[in-house]
PDB file of C-alpha atoms in Angstrom:
ATOM      1  CA  UNK R1120     -58.012 -44.798   4.000  1.00  0.00           C
ATOM      2  CA  UNK R1121     -56.502 -43.384   0.886  1.00  0.00           C
ATOM      3  CA  UNK R1122     -58.467 -43.146  -2.414  1.00  0.00           C
ATOM      4  CA  UNK R1123     -56.200 -41.756  -4.941  1.00  0.00           C
ATOM      5  CA  UNK R1124     -53.061 -42.761  -6.178  1.00  0.00           C
ATOM      6  CA  UNK R1125     -50.943 -39.603  -4.924  1.00  0.00           C
ATOM      7  CA  UNK R1126     -51.818 -40.741  -1.289  1.00  0.00           C
ATOM      8  CA  UNK R1127     -50.218 -44.242  -1.727  1.00  0.00           C
ATOM      9  CA  UNK R1128     -47.457 -43.544  -4.507  1.00  0.00           C
ATOM     10  CA  UNK R1129     -43.269 -42.842  -3.801  1.00  0.00           C
ATOM     11  CA  UNK R1130     -42.195 -39.432  -5.250  1.00  0.00           C
ATOM     12  CA  UNK R1131     -38.771 -40.538  -4.594  1.00  0.00           C
ATOM     13  CA  UNK R1132     -37.624 -42.040  -8.244  1.00  0.00           C
ATOM     14  CA  UNK R1133     -34.400 -43.597  -9.573  1.00  0.00           C
ATOM     15  CA  UNK R1134     -34.191 -42.970 -13.129  1.00  0.00           C
ATOM     16  CA  UNK R1135     -31.745 -43.491 -15.646  1.00  0.00           C
ATOM     17  CA  UNK R1136     -31.205 -42.859 -19.226  1.00  0.00           C
ATOM     18  CA  UNK R1137     -31.982 -45.190 -22.003  1.00  0.00           C
ATOM     19  CA  UNK R1138     -27.965 -45.542 -23.065  1.00  0.00           C
ATOM     20  CA  UNK R1139     -27.010 -46.629 -19.409  1.00  0.00           C
ATOM     21  CA  UNK R1140     -25.753 -50.003 -19.091  1.00  0.00           C
ATOM     22  CA  UNK R1141     -27.302 -52.680 -17.437  1.00  0.00           C
ATOM     23  CA  UNK R1142     -24.549 -53.322 -14.931  1.00  0.00           C
ATOM     24  CA  UNK R1143     -25.080 -49.379 -14.151  1.00  0.00           C
ATOM     25  CA  UNK R1144     -28.655 -49.852 -13.651  1.00  0.00           C
ATOM     26  CA  UNK R1145     -27.833 -53.221 -11.447  1.00  0.00           C
ATOM     27  CA  UNK R1146     -25.698 -51.037  -9.439  1.00  0.00           C
ATOM     28  CA  UNK R1147     -28.250 -48.241  -9.093  1.00  0.00           C
ATOM     29  CA  UNK R1148     -31.070 -50.419  -7.761  1.00  0.00           C
ATOM     30  CA  UNK R1149     -28.518 -52.138  -5.175  1.00  0.00           C
ATOM     31  CA  UNK R1150     -27.402 -48.657  -3.947  1.00  0.00           C
ATOM     32  CA  UNK R1151     -30.650 -47.153  -3.492  1.00  0.00           C
ATOM     33  CA  UNK R1152     -32.176 -50.233  -2.284  1.00  0.00           C
ATOM     34  CA  UNK R1153     -35.203 -50.294  -5.253  1.00  0.00           C
ATOM     35  CA  UNK R1154     -36.394 -53.133  -7.383  1.00  0.00           C
ATOM     36  CA  UNK R1155     -37.306 -51.100 -10.384  1.00  0.00           C
ATOM     37  CA  UNK R1156     -35.776 -47.663 -12.093  1.00  0.00           C
ATOM     38  CA  UNK R1157     -37.482 -45.331 -14.530  1.00  0.00           C
ATOM     39  CA  UNK R1158     -35.938 -44.757 -17.792  1.00  0.00           C
ATOM     40  CA  UNK R1159     -36.581 -41.343 -18.759  1.00  0.00           C
ATOM     41  CA  UNK R1160     -35.080 -39.336 -21.772  1.00  0.00           C
ATOM     42  CA  UNK R1161     -35.232 -35.430 -21.486  1.00  0.00           C
ATOM     43  CA  UNK R1162     -37.449 -35.556 -18.162  1.00  0.00           C
ATOM     44  CA  UNK R1163     -39.984 -37.966 -20.326  1.00  0.00           C
ATOM     45  CA  UNK R1164     -40.603 -41.320 -19.217  1.00  0.00           C
ATOM     46  CA  UNK R1165     -39.887 -44.041 -21.704  1.00  0.00           C
ATOM     47  CA  UNK R1166     -40.147 -47.226 -19.586  1.00  0.00           C
ATOM     48  CA  UNK R1167     -39.544 -49.053 -16.583  1.00  0.00           C
ATOM     49  CA  UNK R1168     -36.842 -51.546 -15.935  1.00  0.00           C
ATOM     50  CA  UNK R1169     -37.078 -53.870 -12.962  1.00  0.00           C
ATOM     51  CA  UNK R1170     -34.358 -56.251 -11.467  1.00  0.00           C
ATOM     52  CA  UNK R1171     -36.323 -59.118 -13.085  1.00  0.00           C
ATOM     53  CA  UNK R1172     -35.604 -57.580 -16.345  1.00  0.00           C
ATOM     54  CA  UNK R1173     -32.439 -57.494 -15.693  1.00  0.00           C
ATOM     55  CA  UNK R1174     -32.367 -61.152 -14.685  1.00  0.00           C
ATOM     56  CA  UNK R1175     -34.373 -62.727 -17.239  1.00  0.00           C
ATOM     57  CA  UNK R1176     -33.702 -60.428 -20.465  1.00  0.00           C
ATOM     58  CA  UNK R1177     -30.004 -59.715 -20.169  1.00  0.00           C
ATOM     59  CA  UNK R1178     -28.078 -61.508 -17.316  1.00  0.00           C
ATOM     60  CA  UNK R1179     -29.971 -65.151 -18.149  1.00  0.00           C
ATOM     61  CA  UNK R1180     -29.083 -64.540 -22.059  1.00  0.00           C
ATOM     62  CA  UNK R1181     -25.933 -64.236 -21.194  1.00  0.00           C
ATOM     63  CA  UNK R1182     -25.479 -60.451 -22.480  1.00  0.00           C
ATOM     64  CA  UNK R1183     -22.470 -58.648 -21.441  1.00  0.00           C
ATOM     65  CA  UNK R1184     -23.711 -56.463 -18.775  1.00  0.00           C
ATOM     66  CA  UNK R1185     -21.410 -53.320 -19.745  1.00  0.00           C
ATOM     67  CA  UNK R1186     -22.151 -53.229 -23.157  1.00  0.00           C
ATOM     68  CA  UNK R1187     -26.020 -53.716 -22.890  1.00  0.00           C
ATOM     69  CA  UNK R1188     -28.110 -50.909 -22.261  1.00  0.00           C
ATOM     70  CA  UNK R1189     -31.284 -50.728 -20.434  1.00  0.00           C
ATOM     71  CA  UNK R1190     -33.504 -50.298 -22.793  1.00  0.00           C
ATOM     72  CA  UNK R1191     -32.211 -53.954 -24.098  1.00  0.00           C
ATOM     73  CA  UNK R1192     -33.634 -55.373 -21.136  1.00  0.00           C
ATOM     74  CA  UNK R1193     -36.696 -53.112 -20.313  1.00  0.00           C
ATOM     75  CA  UNK R1194     -40.189 -54.245 -20.779  1.00  0.00           C
ATOM     76  CA  UNK R1195     -42.058 -53.096 -23.526  1.00  0.00           C
ATOM     77  CA  UNK R1196     -45.275 -53.023 -22.076  1.00  0.00           C
ATOM     78  CA  UNK R1197     -45.676 -49.614 -20.048  1.00  0.00           C
ATOM     79  CA  UNK R1198     -48.849 -49.222 -17.852  1.00  0.00           C
ATOM     80  CA  UNK R1199     -48.994 -46.093 -16.206  1.00  0.00           C
ATOM     81  CA  UNK R1200     -51.290 -44.340 -14.095  1.00  0.00           C
ATOM     82  CA  UNK R1201     -51.813 -40.703 -12.971  1.00  0.00           C
ATOM     83  CA  UNK R1202     -51.860 -39.298  -9.496  1.00  0.00           C
ATOM     84  CA  UNK R1203     -55.664 -38.846  -9.632  1.00  0.00           C
ATOM     85  CA  UNK R1204     -56.449 -42.374 -10.704  1.00  0.00           C
ATOM     86  CA  UNK R1205     -58.295 -44.536  -7.782  1.00  0.00           C
ATOM     87  CA  UNK R1206     -56.504 -46.892  -6.300  1.00  0.00           C
ATOM     88  CA  UNK R1207     -59.002 -49.220  -7.417  1.00  0.00           C
ATOM     89  CA  UNK R1208     -58.178 -48.816 -11.042  1.00  0.00           C
ATOM     90  CA  UNK R1209     -54.289 -49.207 -10.302  1.00  0.00           C
ATOM     91  CA  UNK R1210     -55.463 -52.505  -8.550  1.00  0.00           C
ATOM     92  CA  UNK R1211     -56.965 -53.674 -11.845  1.00  0.00           C
ATOM     93  CA  UNK R1212     -54.494 -52.351 -14.115  1.00  0.00           C
ATOM     94  CA  UNK R1213     -51.639 -54.666 -11.865  1.00  0.00           C
ATOM     95  CA  UNK R1214     -54.478 -57.539 -12.203  1.00  0.00           C
ATOM     96  CA  UNK R1215     -54.851 -57.124 -15.941  1.00  0.00           C
ATOM     97  CA  UNK R1216     -51.140 -56.305 -16.823  1.00  0.00           C
ATOM     98  CA  UNK R1217     -49.797 -58.552 -14.379  1.00  0.00           C
ATOM     99  CA  UNK R1218     -47.225 -56.211 -13.129  1.00  0.00           C
ATOM    100  CA  UNK R1219     -46.010 -55.152  -9.854  1.00  0.00           C
ATOM    101  CA  UNK R1220     -45.101 -51.926  -9.962  1.00  0.00           C
ATOM    102  CA  UNK R1221     -46.906 -48.981 -12.096  1.00  0.00           C
ATOM    103  CA  UNK R1222     -44.935 -45.398 -12.984  1.00  0.00           C
ATOM    104  CA  UNK R1223     -47.226 -42.623 -11.711  1.00  0.00           C
ATOM    105  CA  UNK R1224     -46.955 -39.901 -14.658  1.00  0.00           C
ATOM    106  CA  UNK R1225     -48.582 -36.387 -15.384  1.00  0.00           C
ATOM    107  CA  UNK R1226     -48.356 -36.390 -19.329  1.00  0.00           C
ATOM    108  CA  UNK R1227     -45.449 -37.771 -19.792  1.00  0.00           C
ATOM    109  CA  UNK R1228     -43.446 -36.881 -17.091  1.00  0.00           C
ATOM    110  CA  UNK R1229     -42.766 -39.293 -14.284  1.00  0.00           C
ATOM    111  CA  UNK R1230     -43.937 -37.891 -10.696  1.00  0.00           C
ATOM    112  CA  UNK R1231     -43.734 -41.221  -8.747  1.00  0.00           C
ATOM    113  CA  UNK R1232     -44.189 -45.171  -8.636  1.00  0.00           C
ATOM    114  CA  UNK R1233     -46.725 -46.835  -7.201  1.00  0.00           C
ATOM    115  CA  UNK R1234     -45.485 -50.983  -6.104  1.00  0.00           C
ATOM    116  CA  UNK R1235     -47.872 -53.582  -4.951  1.00  0.00           C
ATOM    117  CA  UNK R1236     -46.276 -53.168  -1.786  1.00  0.00           C
ATOM    118  CA  UNK R1237     -47.438 -50.105  -1.162  1.00  0.00           C
ATOM    119  CA  UNK R1238     -50.913 -51.147  -1.717  1.00  0.00           C
ATOM    120  CA  UNK R1239     -50.578 -53.732   0.531  1.00  0.00           C
ATOM    121  CA  UNK R1240     -49.494 -51.649   3.521  1.00  0.00           C
ATOM    122  CA  UNK R1241     -52.485 -49.056   2.741  1.00  0.00           C
ATOM    123  CA  UNK R1242     -54.968 -51.792   2.259  1.00  0.00           C
ATOM    124  CA  UNK R1243     -53.923 -54.433   5.161  1.00  0.00           C
ATOM    125  CA  UNK R1244     -51.101 -53.786   6.661  1.00  0.00           C
ATOM    126  CA  UNK R1245     -51.179 -56.875   8.827  1.00  0.00           C
ATOM    127  CA  UNK R1246     -51.153 -59.237   6.003  1.00  0.00           C
ATOM    128  CA  UNK R1247     -48.149 -61.030   5.193  1.00  0.00           C
ATOM    129  CA  UNK R1248     -47.194 -59.129   2.037  1.00  0.00           C
ATOM    130  CA  UNK R1249     -48.260 -55.746   3.957  1.00  0.00           C
ATOM    131  CA  UNK R1250     -46.324 -57.063   7.054  1.00  0.00           C
ATOM    132  CA  UNK R1251     -43.119 -57.602   4.495  1.00  0.00           C
ATOM    133  CA  UNK R1252     -43.256 -54.362   2.511  1.00  0.00           C
ATOM    134  CA  UNK R1253     -43.451 -51.978   5.634  1.00  0.00           C
ATOM    135  CA  UNK R1254     -40.244 -53.720   7.368  1.00  0.00           C
ATOM    136  CA  UNK R1255     -36.888 -52.105   6.496  1.00  0.00           C
ATOM    137  CA  UNK R1256     -34.969 -53.747   4.099  1.00  0.00           C
ATOM    138  CA  UNK R1257     -31.595 -55.711   4.921  1.00  0.00           C
ATOM    139  CA  UNK R1258     -28.694 -53.896   3.393  1.00  0.00           C
TER     140      UNK R1258
END
C-alpha cells in the first residue's frame, strides 16, 4: 500500500495563467477531462480553481465568463502537500479544510495534484467512490 503522496498523485497537470478567462478555464477542464486546474505564474503556484468554483463564484453570480478572470473565481484558501508527505497527513488536511483536491508542491512549484478519488482507489478500490474514480470518464 502506498504511503506517500508521490505514490498516488497525478503528475499530469493542467495549468493556466492568472489572467485566463473563466470561459477559457472551463473549456480547458472540458477538453482535458479534469475538474480542477492549477493557476500558475512564471511556474509558481498561485491557486487552484475547481469546476465548482467556476459555477458558484462566477456563473451563479452572473459574471461574464469572457471578462472574468480565473483569479476572481478561485478559492482563496490554498492548502498544499509535498510529494514526501504521508497519505495520512493528506487525508487529515482534506478533512480539516473540507477540500477534495490538494496541489502537490516542491517549494512553490506544482509537481502534482492529489484528489479524493486517488485516495479512494488507493485505500479501497472496491468502495463506491473508488470504483467510480477508477472508471474512465464518459466524454
